[in-house]
XYZ file of N, CA, C and O in Angstrom:
480
model
N -26.712 9.877 74.084
C -26.608 9.005 73.074
C -26.077 9.426 71.741
O -25.368 8.745 71.143
N -26.150 10.670 71.582
C -25.470 11.155 70.345
C -23.901 11.280 70.679
O -23.200 11.161 69.640
N -23.494 11.443 71.685
C -22.091 11.357 71.948
C -21.511 9.952 71.838
O -20.390 9.651 71.270
N -22.105 8.883 72.417
C -21.608 7.612 71.981
C -21.724 7.236 70.634
O -20.579 6.420 70.090
N -22.549 7.653 69.846
C -22.658 7.376 68.375
C -21.489 8.073 67.661
O -20.747 7.646 66.833
N -20.998 9.317 68.127
C -19.871 9.920 67.486
C -18.630 9.160 68.054
O -17.781 9.139 67.137
N -18.376 8.727 69.286
C -17.220 8.047 69.465
C -16.988 6.752 68.579
O -15.943 6.492 68.312
N -18.193 6.004 68.633
C -18.205 4.751 67.829
C -17.830 4.961 66.362
O -17.200 4.315 65.556
N -18.419 6.067 66.067
C -18.253 6.486 64.405
C -16.654 6.865 64.145
O -16.066 6.412 63.289
N -16.181 7.557 65.213
C -14.634 8.127 64.997
C -13.769 6.903 65.159
O -12.874 6.966 64.347
N -14.137 6.013 66.149
C -13.306 4.715 66.118
C -13.234 3.982 65.035
O -12.263 3.356 64.391
N -14.528 3.787 64.480
C -14.507 2.797 63.186
C -14.021 3.705 62.008
O -13.086 2.849 61.139
N -14.030 4.720 62.098
C -13.293 5.695 60.940
C -11.878 5.657 61.002
O -10.954 5.372 59.917
N -11.351 5.578 62.355
C -9.747 5.207 62.548
C -9.401 4.188 62.084
O -8.324 3.869 61.292
N -10.105 3.052 62.377
C -9.918 1.654 62.193
C -9.897 1.516 60.467
O -8.877 0.997 59.954
N -10.887 1.994 59.872
C -10.985 1.853 58.404
C -9.792 2.822 57.737
O -9.132 2.139 56.752
N -9.434 3.647 58.425
C -8.205 4.555 57.851
C -6.908 3.652 57.759
O -6.107 3.740 57.046
N -6.689 3.043 59.044
C -5.632 2.172 59.329
C -5.473 1.100 58.245
O -4.576 0.619 57.695
N -6.622 0.362 58.210
C -6.763 -0.840 57.229
C -6.370 -0.348 55.866
O -5.785 -1.002 55.058
N -7.272 0.880 55.429
C -6.832 1.232 54.095
C -5.483 1.585 53.760
O -4.849 1.374 52.772
N -4.948 2.367 54.680
C -3.506 2.662 54.593
C -2.493 1.275 54.596
O -1.618 1.417 53.841
N -2.854 0.518 55.353
C -2.089 -0.709 55.231
C -2.197 -1.311 53.744
O -1.067 -1.969 53.374
N -3.399 -1.194 53.389
C -3.498 -2.029 51.934
C -2.864 -1.161 51.078
O -2.259 -1.721 50.138
N -2.887 0.053 51.174
C -2.311 1.056 49.995
C -0.672 0.919 50.143
O -0.226 0.882 49.123
N -0.345 0.652 51.153
C 1.169 0.461 51.493
C 1.711 -0.988 51.268
O 3.019 -1.346 51.549
N 0.900 -1.647 50.999
C 1.091 -2.963 50.962
C 2.401 -3.535 50.025
O 3.344 -4.196 50.411
N 2.665 -2.905 48.890
C 3.807 -3.161 48.040
C 4.978 -2.591 48.684
O 5.932 -3.433 48.610
N 4.995 -1.708 49.359
C 6.107 -1.346 50.112
C 6.370 -2.303 51.255
O 7.707 -2.658 51.593
N 5.450 -2.621 51.862
C 5.518 -3.614 53.141
C 5.953 -4.848 52.734
O 6.968 -5.456 53.394
N 5.570 -5.395 51.494
C 5.996 -6.816 51.009
C 7.509 -6.466 50.582
O 8.282 -7.529 51.102
N 7.832 -5.583 49.896
C 9.442 -5.256 49.518
C 10.126 -5.234 50.847
O 11.329 -5.595 50.688
N 9.719 -4.368 51.624
C 10.522 -4.226 52.846
C 10.550 -5.473 53.638
O 11.629 -5.922 54.241
N 9.625 -6.370 53.711
C 9.782 -7.605 54.357
C 10.818 -8.579 53.842
O 11.398 -9.370 54.253
N 10.794 -8.484 52.395
C 11.595 -9.430 51.532
C 12.975 -8.673 51.436
O 13.870 -9.279 50.702
N 13.180 -7.335 51.923
C 14.667 -6.834 51.968
C 15.014 -6.747 50.368
O 15.930 -7.079 49.880
N 14.165 -6.202 49.733
C 14.229 -6.088 48.196
C 15.193 -4.887 48.069
O 15.049 -3.872 48.655
N 16.128 -5.151 47.092
C 17.186 -4.127 46.748
C 16.690 -2.959 46.289
O 17.291 -1.818 46.340
N 15.406 -2.788 45.666
C 14.826 -1.792 45.128
C 13.906 -1.097 45.878
O 12.699 -0.830 45.498
N 14.183 -1.185 47.301
C 12.955 -0.900 48.137
C 12.523 0.621 48.020
O 11.395 1.106 48.046
N 13.774 1.600 47.757
C 13.204 3.244 47.588
C 12.258 3.415 46.354
O 11.341 4.046 46.468
N 12.846 2.860 45.257
C 11.945 3.058 44.017
C 10.517 2.499 43.959
O 9.499 3.020 43.917
N 10.362 1.275 44.829
C 9.099 0.670 45.071
C 8.296 1.693 45.907
O 7.159 1.640 45.667
N 8.774 1.984 47.099
C 8.309 2.890 48.078
C 7.745 4.306 47.273
O 6.548 4.682 47.335
N 8.699 4.857 46.251
C 8.316 6.190 45.537
C 6.980 5.717 44.601
O 6.088 6.571 44.555
N 7.164 4.812 43.962
C 5.975 4.357 42.864
C 4.743 4.144 43.788
O 3.615 4.644 43.537
N 4.859 3.509 44.955
C 3.729 3.285 45.715
C 3.117 4.388 46.003
O 1.770 4.679 46.286
N 3.889 5.475 46.727
C 3.407 6.574 47.184
C 2.658 7.566 46.154
O 1.572 8.065 46.346
N 3.500 7.877 45.155
C 2.996 8.687 44.028
C 2.149 8.285 42.999
O 1.493 8.869 42.506
N 2.181 7.053 42.781
C 1.460 6.287 41.690
C 0.494 5.371 42.196
O -0.230 4.693 41.541
N 0.338 5.051 43.539
C -0.322 4.047 44.239
C -1.626 4.283 44.219
O -2.628 3.460 44.195
N -1.924 5.404 43.867
C -3.625 5.894 43.828
C -4.201 5.507 42.568
O -5.437 5.149 42.524
N -3.453 5.265 41.490
C -3.744 4.694 40.303
C -3.801 3.001 40.317
O -2.663 2.693 41.008
N -4.552 2.451 39.958
C -4.404 0.908 40.241
C -3.294 0.561 39.399
O -2.719 -0.621 40.083
N -2.902 0.945 38.345
C -1.827 0.443 37.628
C -0.576 0.703 38.312
O 0.229 -0.294 38.399
N -0.397 1.826 38.871
C 0.930 1.981 39.770
C 0.863 1.092 40.999
O 1.781 0.567 41.163
N -0.288 1.051 41.712
C -0.344 0.157 42.901
C 0.110 -1.368 42.293
O 0.984 -2.048 43.113
N -0.689 -1.935 41.479
C -0.429 -3.412 41.015
C 1.110 -3.522 40.177
O 1.646 -4.282 40.748
N 1.674 -2.452 39.847
C 3.065 -2.384 39.527
C 3.997 -2.527 40.543
O 4.756 -3.150 40.453
N 3.711 -1.812 41.470
C 4.548 -1.807 42.656
C 4.510 -3.033 43.344
O 5.327 -3.583 43.967
N 3.339 -3.604 43.678
C 3.102 -4.667 44.140
C 3.979 -6.057 43.517
O 4.322 -6.815 44.021
N 3.590 -6.140 42.101
C 4.214 -7.083 41.415
C 5.784 -6.921 41.540
O 6.357 -7.945 41.606
N 6.540 -5.691 41.165
C 7.901 -5.648 41.562
C 8.129 -5.987 42.706
O 9.407 -6.481 42.933
N 7.509 -5.726 43.780
C 8.070 -6.208 45.214
C 7.887 -7.719 45.375
O 8.719 -8.412 46.272
N 7.184 -8.539 44.601
C 7.302 -9.822 44.598
C 8.232 -10.646 43.635
O 8.240 -11.876 43.752
N 8.775 -9.898 42.746
C 9.746 -10.381 41.875
C 10.819 -10.996 42.685
O 11.389 -10.457 43.689
N 11.163 -12.343 42.330
C 12.225 -13.060 43.109
C 13.517 -12.345 42.761
O 14.220 -12.551 41.673
N 14.354 -11.833 43.738
C 15.377 -11.158 43.642
C 16.781 -12.287 43.713
O 17.890 -11.651 43.448
N 16.496 -13.345 44.103
C 17.649 -14.310 44.458
C 17.393 -15.459 43.592
O 17.826 -16.586 43.986
N 16.949 -15.330 42.461
C 17.166 -16.217 41.210
C 18.443 -16.712 41.015
O 19.303 -16.049 41.065
N 18.354 -18.210 40.804
C 19.728 -18.568 40.510
C 20.106 -18.225 38.795
O 19.148 -18.178 38.120
N 21.428 -17.878 38.816
C 21.678 -17.473 37.338
C 21.477 -18.599 36.286
O 21.673 -19.959 36.777
N 21.122 -18.423 35.292
C 21.056 -19.411 34.079
C 22.477 -20.263 34.115
O 23.417 -19.472 34.210
N 22.304 -21.509 33.564
C 23.529 -22.199 33.446
C 24.310 -21.650 32.364
O 23.517 -21.331 31.203
N 25.375 -21.486 32.269
C 26.124 -21.111 31.044
C 26.046 -21.930 29.938
O 25.980 -23.172 29.775
N 26.098 -21.156 28.761
C 26.109 -21.961 27.626
C 27.191 -22.704 27.352
O 28.333 -22.553 27.759
N 27.210 -23.843 26.449
C 28.341 -24.483 26.248
C 29.531 -23.789 25.696
O 30.735 -23.892 25.831
N 29.111 -22.563 24.658
C 30.314 -22.016 24.151
C 30.887 -21.085 25.275
O 32.122 -20.816 25.173
N 30.047 -20.532 26.011
C 30.690 -19.761 27.390
C 31.670 -20.465 28.182
O 32.383 -20.224 28.684
N 31.176 -21.859 28.493
C 31.792 -22.766 29.230
C 33.202 -23.122 28.630
O 34.152 -23.061 29.273
N 32.995 -23.452 27.147
C 34.628 -23.701 26.692
C 35.480 -22.299 26.736
O 36.599 -22.609 26.868
N 34.846 -21.053 26.410
C 35.656 -20.330 26.342
C 36.389 -19.829 27.887
O 37.511 -19.355 28.107
N 35.569 -20.231 28.978
C 35.927 -20.156 30.345
C 36.947 -21.255 30.656
O 38.209 -20.900 31.148
N 36.896 -22.300 29.972
C 38.045 -23.387 30.060
C 39.073 -22.983 29.460
O 40.395 -23.021 30.098
N 39.142 -22.302 28.253
C 40.163 -21.836 27.633
C 40.936 -20.641 28.296
O 42.131 -20.592 28.406
N 39.942 -19.599 28.964
C 40.658 -18.789 29.788
C 41.511 -19.267 31.043
O 42.536 -18.722 31.367
N 40.769 -20.408 31.675
C 41.403 -20.898 32.752
C 42.864 -21.570 32.402
O 43.815 -21.430 33.094
N 42.786 -22.228 30.964
C 43.983 -22.862 30.704
C 45.133 -21.766 30.545
O 46.313 -21.896 30.546
N 44.617 -20.722 29.712
C 45.607 -19.579 29.523
C 46.086 -19.264 30.803
O 47.385 -18.601 30.841
N 45.234 -18.906 31.657
C 45.719 -18.262 33.099
C 46.811 -19.424 33.870
O 47.801 -18.770 34.371
N 46.714 -20.524 33.533
C 47.509 -21.391 34.144
C 49.032 -21.348 33.577
O 50.097 -21.385 33.890
N 48.842 -21.232 32.150
C 50.045 -21.129 31.263
C 50.729 -20.148 31.631
O 52.074 -19.919 31.850
N 50.230 -19.087 31.712
C 50.673 -17.675 32.385
C 51.335 -17.832 33.653
O 52.417 -17.081 33.932
N 50.601 -18.385 34.395
C 51.266 -18.527 35.797
C 52.411 -19.388 35.898
O 53.428 -19.303 36.517
N 52.312 -20.401 34.983
C 53.563 -21.316 34.811
C 54.791 -20.782 34.166
O 56.080 -20.722 34.635
N 54.425 -19.697 33.350
C 55.552 -18.877 32.619
C 55.972 -18.149 33.832
O 57.317 -17.677 34.061
N 55.203 -17.346 34.626
C 55.656 -16.295 35.737
C 56.609 -17.257 36.756
O 57.688 -16.681 37.215
N 56.067 -18.356 37.130
C 56.826 -19.249 38.011
C 58.203 -19.576 37.485
O 59.331 -19.580 38.228
N 58.174 -20.043 36.140
C 59.415 -20.366 35.500
C 60.570 -19.311 35.526
O 61.562 -19.205 35.661
N 59.883 -17.820 35.168
C 60.649 -16.807 35.201
C 61.293 -16.546 36.796
O 62.549 -16.137 36.820
N 60.577 -16.754 37.568
C 60.931 -16.515 39.059
C 62.105 -17.607 39.282
O 63.064 -17.200 40.122
N 61.835 -18.775 39.031
C 62.819 -19.744 39.392
C 64.247 -19.377 38.555
O 65.182 -19.513 39.071
N 64.037 -19.032 37.253
C 65.356 -18.643 36.579
C 66.050 -17.519 37.269
O 67.451 -17.379 37.097
N 65.217 -16.434 37.815
C 66.088 -15.336 38.481
C 66.649 -15.837 39.801
O 67.251 -14.885 40.501
N 66.049 -16.867 40.115
C 66.593 -17.158 41.447
C 65.784 -17.063 42.735
O 66.119 -17.244 43.833
N 64.550 -16.554 42.386
C 63.559 -16.045 43.424
C 62.848 -17.371 44.089
O 62.467 -17.300 45.198
N 62.925 -18.366 43.208
C 62.240 -19.592 43.807
C 63.414 -20.819 43.521
O 64.102 -20.843 42.647
N 63.493 -21.699 44.520
C 64.112 -23.112 44.361
C 63.346 -23.886 43.616
O 62.335 -23.684 43.236
N 64.349 -24.963 43.093
C 63.442 -25.890 42.329
C 62.399 -26.665 42.987
O 61.489 -27.139 42.601
N 62.603 -26.857 44.332
C 61.415 -27.378 45.127
C 60.293 -26.663 45.099
O 59.068 -26.965 44.988
N 60.389 -25.241 45.313
C 59.364 -24.427 45.463
C 58.410 -24.287 43.920
O 57.434 -24.335 44.106
N 59.434 -24.525 43.066
C 58.797 -24.246 41.659
C 57.840 -25.631 41.480
O 56.848 -25.366 40.912
N 58.595 -26.702 41.857
C 57.704 -28.049 41.682
C 56.448 -27.977 42.434
O 55.554 -28.499 41.888
N 56.538 -27.622 43.615
C 55.424 -27.511 44.574
C 54.387 -26.698 43.959
O 53.120 -27.097 43.711
N 54.721 -25.552 43.540
C 53.626 -24.498 42.998
C 53.234 -25.063 41.568
O 52.039 -24.834 41.384
N 54.063 -25.713 40.812
C 53.522 -26.234 39.392
C 52.694 -27.372 39.631
O 51.519 -27.514 39.015
N 52.794 -28.276 40.794
C 51.923 -29.369 41.028
C 50.635 -28.655 41.742
O 49.428 -29.383 41.059
N 50.548 -27.653 42.445
C 49.324 -26.921 42.588
C 48.466 -26.611 41.507
O 47.370 -26.671 41.375
N 49.296 -26.012 40.606
C 48.638 -25.416 39.209
C 47.963 -26.404 38.306
O 46.991 -26.404 37.981
N 48.580 -27.694 38.415
C 48.429 -28.563 37.291
C 47.120 -29.691 37.946
O 46.707 -30.309 37.357
N 47.045 -29.610 39.328
C 46.066 -30.355 39.890
C 44.724 -29.897 39.902
O 44.448 -28.720 39.764
């Protein structure tokens, strides 16, 4: 009778150890499942600071942070500067094409075709 109690107790101890290990490594498992780019730092914090409740909760929160958030829409000022830069690059490209045409590297037809592409 004593032997069956020891086997059952040992089995229960192993089961409890595995369950507690899974709970302890939950932040790492979540980050791994979500393919988080900061998997290694989350793992290290989980291992070395997970025994503190703050370290474990911090690693768990970090593993749940949405890593694929859509970037915020640009401000109107940024949009205007991007449009200005695009216009400047178009003008620079037109100047480059014009210089190539003047040197004879482009025919008038090629120049007109490329110019139409740029302006459309």
